[in-house]
Amino acid sequence: MRDEKTTHFGYEEVAVDEKAGRVRAVFDSVANKYDLMNDLMSFGVHRLWKRHTIEISGVRRGQRVLDLAAGTGDLSARFSGLVGAEGEVIFSDINAAMLEQGRERMLNEGRAGNLHYVQADAQYLPFPENHFDCVTIGFGLRNVTDKQLAINAIYKVLRPGGRLLVLEFSKPTNKPLEKLYDLYSFSLLPKIGKVITGDEESYRYLAESIRMHPDQETLKGMMEHAGFERCDYFNLTGGVVAIHRGYKL
């Protein structure tokens, strides 16, 4: 019997057991143009957002890092260099097409020794408890069906002293910027997606999924609910993006 509980897929209400498949189809569609679209959508600023995430991660040589929703590996590549040969980075994504794109990129860049690839759902992580020094999820939490379930799962696999960093689109901190951002997201972004990938609807979904994602204070509360302590967040580009950080103590 089908579970009749619903969740959001952008602005659309769908059955809980349908969302993962719908999200998978979006990323199957855009995987081969993912990096190009990231540069175009953010005017290249996504690289600075990711650099700041790395800088505040506290990751050091010899540590274990889990990079969820790794995409094509911008964060994983940086972490691979930081942890060195004695460390380990798990490059993970729920989407097989994205995982393959990322694996191919890492191999082409000669990053192989300390990187391991795992297709996994952030809600049900196939890793031991108390295992990782740092878990990151960049621009992926908003696509997870049950965000609280994922945050709880991340808490379990972090070792005491470990930290979670969530890099995600968030809520702009002033109204003029919010209005400009809405205009860009709903009028221009889907058109760019249509020209570059031939898929306007996937980028319309991405714009809607950002608006449905919890705002800064709500996400902070969700992390605290999971058990994280010393939770804080950093607004970037006027709150268009935020980095949330919490520790398992």
GROMACS .gro file of C-alpha atoms in nm:
model
  249
    1MET     CA    1   0.000   0.000   0.000
    2ARG     CA    2   0.144   0.338  -0.101
    3ASP     CA    3   0.240   0.585   0.170
    4GLU     CA    4   0.011   0.885   0.118
    5LYS     CA    5   0.230   1.128   0.311
    6THR     CA    6   0.348   1.413   0.092
    7THR     CA    7   0.646   1.644   0.067
    8HIS     CA    8   0.744   1.929  -0.161
    9PHE     CA    9   0.915   1.897  -0.498
   10GLY     CA   10   0.973   2.263  -0.564
   11TYR     CA   11   0.627   2.418  -0.522
   12GLU     CA   12   0.454   2.091  -0.610
   13GLU     CA   13   0.325   1.848  -0.347
   14VAL     CA   14   0.429   1.489  -0.423
   15ALA     CA   15   0.416   1.159  -0.238
   16VAL     CA   16   0.718   1.108  -0.013
   17ASP     CA   17   0.821   0.794  -0.201
   18GLU     CA   18   0.825   0.984  -0.533
   19LYS     CA   19   1.054   1.274  -0.447
   20ALA     CA   20   1.392   1.097  -0.468
   21GLY     CA   21   1.311   0.969  -0.817
   22ARG     CA   22   1.199   1.313  -0.933
   23VAL     CA   23   1.518   1.473  -0.798
   24ARG     CA   24   1.725   1.199  -0.961
   25ALA     CA   25   1.570   1.278  -1.298
   26VAL     CA   26   1.660   1.645  -1.258
   27PHE     CA   27   2.027   1.570  -1.201
   28ASP     CA   28   2.039   1.297  -1.466
   29SER     CA   29   1.926   1.567  -1.708
   30VAL     CA   30   2.184   1.830  -1.612
   31ALA     CA   31   2.485   1.618  -1.503
   32ASN     CA   32   2.700   1.669  -1.813
   33LYS     CA   33   2.658   2.049  -1.800
   34TYR     CA   34   2.663   2.081  -1.421
   35ASP     CA   35   2.996   2.265  -1.382
   36LEU     CA   36   2.926   2.505  -1.667
   37MET     CA   37   2.582   2.588  -1.527
   38ASN     CA   38   2.725   2.646  -1.178
   39ASP     CA   39   2.965   2.903  -1.321
   40LEU     CA   40   2.694   3.072  -1.526
   41MET     CA   41   2.428   3.070  -1.253
   42SER     CA   42   2.653   3.218  -0.985
   43PHE     CA   43   2.880   3.423  -1.214
   44GLY     CA   44   3.165   3.210  -1.076
   45VAL     CA   45   3.100   3.314  -0.715
   46HIS     CA   46   3.020   2.954  -0.613
   47ARG     CA   47   3.396   2.895  -0.609
   48LEU     CA   48   3.437   3.160  -0.337
   49TRP     CA   49   3.149   3.011  -0.135
   50LYS     CA   50   3.314   2.669  -0.148
   51ARG     CA   51   3.656   2.812  -0.063
   52HIS     CA   52   3.510   2.974   0.250
   53THR     CA   53   3.353   2.640   0.347
   54ILE     CA   54   3.693   2.473   0.321
   55GLU     CA   55   3.859   2.750   0.523
   56ILE     CA   56   3.623   2.714   0.820
   57SER     CA   57   3.607   2.333   0.810
   58GLY     CA   58   3.914   2.285   1.028
   59VAL     CA   59   4.010   1.976   0.826
   60ARG     CA   60   4.369   1.864   0.881
   61ARG     CA   61   4.611   1.601   0.753
   62GLY     CA   62   4.515   1.245   0.837
   63GLN     CA   63   4.145   1.311   0.899
   64ARG     CA   64   3.838   1.140   0.754
   65VAL     CA   65   3.593   1.354   0.557
   66LEU     CA   66   3.253   1.265   0.412
   67ASP     CA   67   3.141   1.493   0.128
   68LEU     CA   68   2.770   1.435   0.066
   69ALA     CA   69   2.594   1.551  -0.251
   70ALA     CA   70   2.947   1.588  -0.381
   71GLY     CA   71   2.837   1.664  -0.737
   72THR     CA   72   3.146   1.689  -0.954
   73GLY     CA   73   3.378   1.718  -0.657
   74ASP     CA   74   3.479   2.079  -0.590
   75LEU     CA   75   3.484   2.024  -0.213
   76SER     CA   76   3.615   1.667  -0.231
   77ALA     CA   77   3.912   1.776  -0.440
   78ARG     CA   78   4.014   2.040  -0.185
   79PHE     CA   79   3.969   1.801   0.107
   80SER     CA   80   4.175   1.537  -0.071
   81GLY     CA   81   4.470   1.773  -0.071
   82LEU     CA   82   4.419   1.875   0.292
   83VAL     CA   83   4.398   1.527   0.447
   84GLY     CA   84   4.693   1.389   0.249
   85ALA     CA   85   4.786   1.028   0.184
   86GLU     CA   86   4.716   0.922   0.544
   87GLY     CA   87   4.366   1.071   0.536
   88GLU     CA   88   4.049   0.967   0.357
   89VAL     CA   89   3.774   1.148   0.166
   90ILE     CA   90   3.446   0.976   0.083
   91PHE     CA   91   3.302   1.127  -0.233
   92SER     CA   92   2.931   1.054  -0.210
   93ASP     CA   93   2.619   1.136  -0.409
   94ILE     CA   94   2.276   0.976  -0.434
   95ASN     CA   95   2.274   1.025  -0.811
   96ALA     CA   96   2.473   0.776  -1.019
   97ALA     CA   97   2.517   1.015  -1.313
   98MET     CA   98   2.659   1.288  -1.090
   99LEU     CA   99   2.883   1.038  -0.910
  100GLU     CA  100   3.025   0.918  -1.242
  101GLN     CA  101   3.085   1.274  -1.361
  102GLY     CA  102   3.271   1.349  -1.041
  103ARG     CA  103   3.474   1.028  -1.047
  104GLU     CA  104   3.580   1.094  -1.405
  105ARG     CA  105   3.685   1.448  -1.316
  106MET     CA  106   3.888   1.335  -1.014
  107LEU     CA  107   4.066   1.067  -1.216
  108ASN     CA  108   4.144   1.319  -1.491
  109GLU     CA  109   4.295   1.549  -1.229
  110GLY     CA  110   4.504   1.265  -1.086
  111ARG     CA  111   4.320   1.258  -0.753
  112ALA     CA  112   4.278   0.892  -0.679
  113GLY     CA  113   4.474   0.768  -0.375
  114ASN     CA  114   4.270   0.893  -0.081
  115LEU     CA  115   3.931   0.935  -0.253
  116HIS     CA  116   3.662   0.667  -0.237
  117TYR     CA  117   3.328   0.682  -0.418
  118VAL     CA  118   3.000   0.578  -0.254
  119GLN     CA  119   2.649   0.616  -0.392
  120ALA     CA  120   2.443   0.690  -0.083
  121ASP     CA  121   2.125   0.855   0.041
  122ALA     CA  122   2.205   1.118   0.306
  123GLN     CA  123   1.904   0.996   0.508
  124TYR     CA  124   2.044   0.642   0.541
  125LEU     CA  125   2.422   0.658   0.557
  126PRO     CA  126   2.604   0.323   0.518
  127PHE     CA  127   2.894   0.417   0.747
  128PRO     CA  128   2.993   0.328   1.105
  129GLU     CA  129   2.894   0.554   1.391
  130ASN     CA  130   3.159   0.794   1.526
  131HIS     CA  131   3.369   0.759   1.212
  132PHE     CA  132   3.425   1.097   1.039
  133ASP     CA  133   3.602   1.412   1.153
  134CYS     CA  134   3.401   1.630   0.917
  135VAL     CA  135   3.088   1.592   0.703
  136THR     CA  136   2.995   1.845   0.437
  137ILE     CA  137   2.690   1.874   0.217
  138GLY     CA  138   2.708   2.143  -0.048
  139PHE     CA  139   2.393   2.254  -0.230
  140GLY     CA  140   2.230   1.919  -0.166
  141LEU     CA  141   2.034   1.932   0.158
  142ARG     CA  142   1.742   2.115  -0.003
  143ASN     CA  143   1.690   1.815  -0.235
  144VAL     CA  144   1.670   1.560   0.048
  145THR     CA  145   1.321   1.427   0.117
  146ASP     CA  146   1.348   1.435   0.499
  147LYS     CA  147   1.611   1.691   0.595
  148GLN     CA  148   1.587   1.625   0.968
  149LEU     CA  149   1.642   1.253   0.909
  150ALA     CA  150   1.956   1.334   0.709
  151ILE     CA  151   2.093   1.569   0.975
  152ASN     CA  152   2.030   1.302   1.240
  153ALA     CA  153   2.212   1.043   1.026
  154ILE     CA  154   2.510   1.276   0.981
  155TYR     CA  155   2.529   1.330   1.356
  156LYS     CA  156   2.560   0.955   1.412
  157VAL     CA  157   2.853   0.905   1.173
  158LEU     CA  158   3.053   1.198   1.310
  159ARG     CA  159   3.302   1.122   1.585
  160PRO     CA  160   3.296   1.329   1.907
  161GLY     CA  161   3.465   1.657   1.821
  162GLY     CA  162   3.358   1.626   1.458
  163ARG     CA  163   3.165   1.892   1.271
  164LEU     CA  164   2.902   1.929   1.004
  165LEU     CA  165   2.909   2.205   0.744
  166VAL     CA  166   2.603   2.270   0.529
  167LEU     CA  167   2.661   2.501   0.232
  168GLU     CA  168   2.324   2.590   0.087
  169PHE     CA  169   2.115   2.861  -0.073
  170SER     CA  170   1.927   3.052   0.194
  171LYS     CA  171   1.719   3.365   0.255
  172PRO     CA  172   1.857   3.707   0.149
  173THR     CA  173   1.888   3.946   0.439
  174ASN     CA  174   1.734   4.254   0.272
  175LYS     CA  175   1.420   4.304   0.065
  176PRO     CA  176   1.570   4.478  -0.242
  177LEU     CA  177   1.821   4.194  -0.286
  178GLU     CA  178   1.545   3.937  -0.233
  179LYS     CA  179   1.330   4.093  -0.505
  180LEU     CA  180   1.622   4.109  -0.749
  181TYR     CA  181   1.714   3.750  -0.666
  182ASP     CA  182   1.356   3.631  -0.727
  183LEU     CA  183   1.348   3.809  -1.061
  184TYR     CA  184   1.674   3.644  -1.166
  185SER     CA  185   1.576   3.299  -1.034
  186PHE     CA  186   1.236   3.273  -1.196
  187SER     CA  187   1.279   3.479  -1.514
  188LEU     CA  188   1.640   3.437  -1.624
  189LEU     CA  189   1.774   3.117  -1.466
  190PRO     CA  190   1.531   2.875  -1.638
  191LYS     CA  191   1.608   3.040  -1.974
  192ILE     CA  192   1.982   2.992  -1.920
  193GLY     CA  193   1.911   2.628  -1.833
  194LYS     CA  194   1.712   2.585  -2.152
  195VAL     CA  195   1.990   2.729  -2.370
  196ILE     CA  196   2.277   2.538  -2.206
  197THR     CA  197   2.117   2.204  -2.113
  198GLY     CA  198   1.794   2.203  -2.313
  199ASP     CA  199   1.607   2.165  -1.984
  200GLU     CA  200   1.414   2.467  -1.859
  201GLU     CA  201   1.197   2.279  -1.609
  202SER     CA  202   1.486   2.136  -1.407
  203TYR     CA  203   1.617   2.485  -1.340
  204ARG     CA  204   1.271   2.608  -1.255
  205TYR     CA  205   1.256   2.328  -0.997
  206LEU     CA  206   1.596   2.432  -0.859
  207ALA     CA  207   1.473   2.790  -0.810
  208GLU     CA  208   1.158   2.665  -0.637
  209SER     CA  209   1.353   2.421  -0.417
  210ILE     CA  210   1.564   2.709  -0.287
  211ARG     CA  211   1.250   2.899  -0.179
  212MET     CA  212   1.116   2.589   0.000
  213HIS     CA  213   1.439   2.529   0.193
  214PRO     CA  214   1.445   2.626   0.563
  215ASP     CA  215   1.580   2.972   0.638
  216GLN     CA  216   1.895   3.030   0.842
  217GLU     CA  217   1.741   3.018   1.190
  218THR     CA  218   1.516   2.722   1.110
  219LEU     CA  219   1.806   2.513   0.980
  220LYS     CA  220   2.015   2.606   1.283
  221GLY     CA  221   1.730   2.480   1.501
  222MET     CA  222   1.714   2.153   1.308
  223MET     CA  223   2.085   2.096   1.367
  224GLU     CA  224   2.045   2.167   1.739
  225HIS     CA  225   1.750   1.926   1.748
  226ALA     CA  226   1.978   1.651   1.610
  227GLY     CA  227   2.223   1.711   1.896
  228PHE     CA  228   2.473   1.948   1.738
  229GLU     CA  229   2.622   2.213   1.964
  230ARG     CA  230   2.792   2.550   1.909
  231CYS     CA  231   2.580   2.587   1.595
  232ASP     CA  232   2.634   2.901   1.392
  233TYR     CA  233   2.600   3.021   1.035
  234PHE     CA  234   2.770   3.261   0.799
  235ASN     CA  235   2.569   3.459   0.545
  236LEU     CA  236   2.744   3.499   0.211
  237THR     CA  237   2.643   3.732  -0.073
  238GLY     CA  238   2.378   3.896   0.142
  239GLY     CA  239   2.229   3.569   0.261
  240VAL     CA  240   2.173   3.428  -0.087
  241VAL     CA  241   2.394   3.147   0.045
  242ALA     CA  242   2.472   3.047   0.403
  243ILE     CA  243   2.720   2.808   0.559
  244HIS     CA  244   2.584   2.634   0.869
  245ARG     CA  245   2.829   2.473   1.110
  246GLY     CA  246   2.769   2.252   1.412
  247TYR     CA  247   2.981   2.027   1.635
  248LYS     CA  248   2.925   1.686   1.789
  249LEU     CA  249   3.072   1.725   2.135
   0.00000   0.00000   0.00000
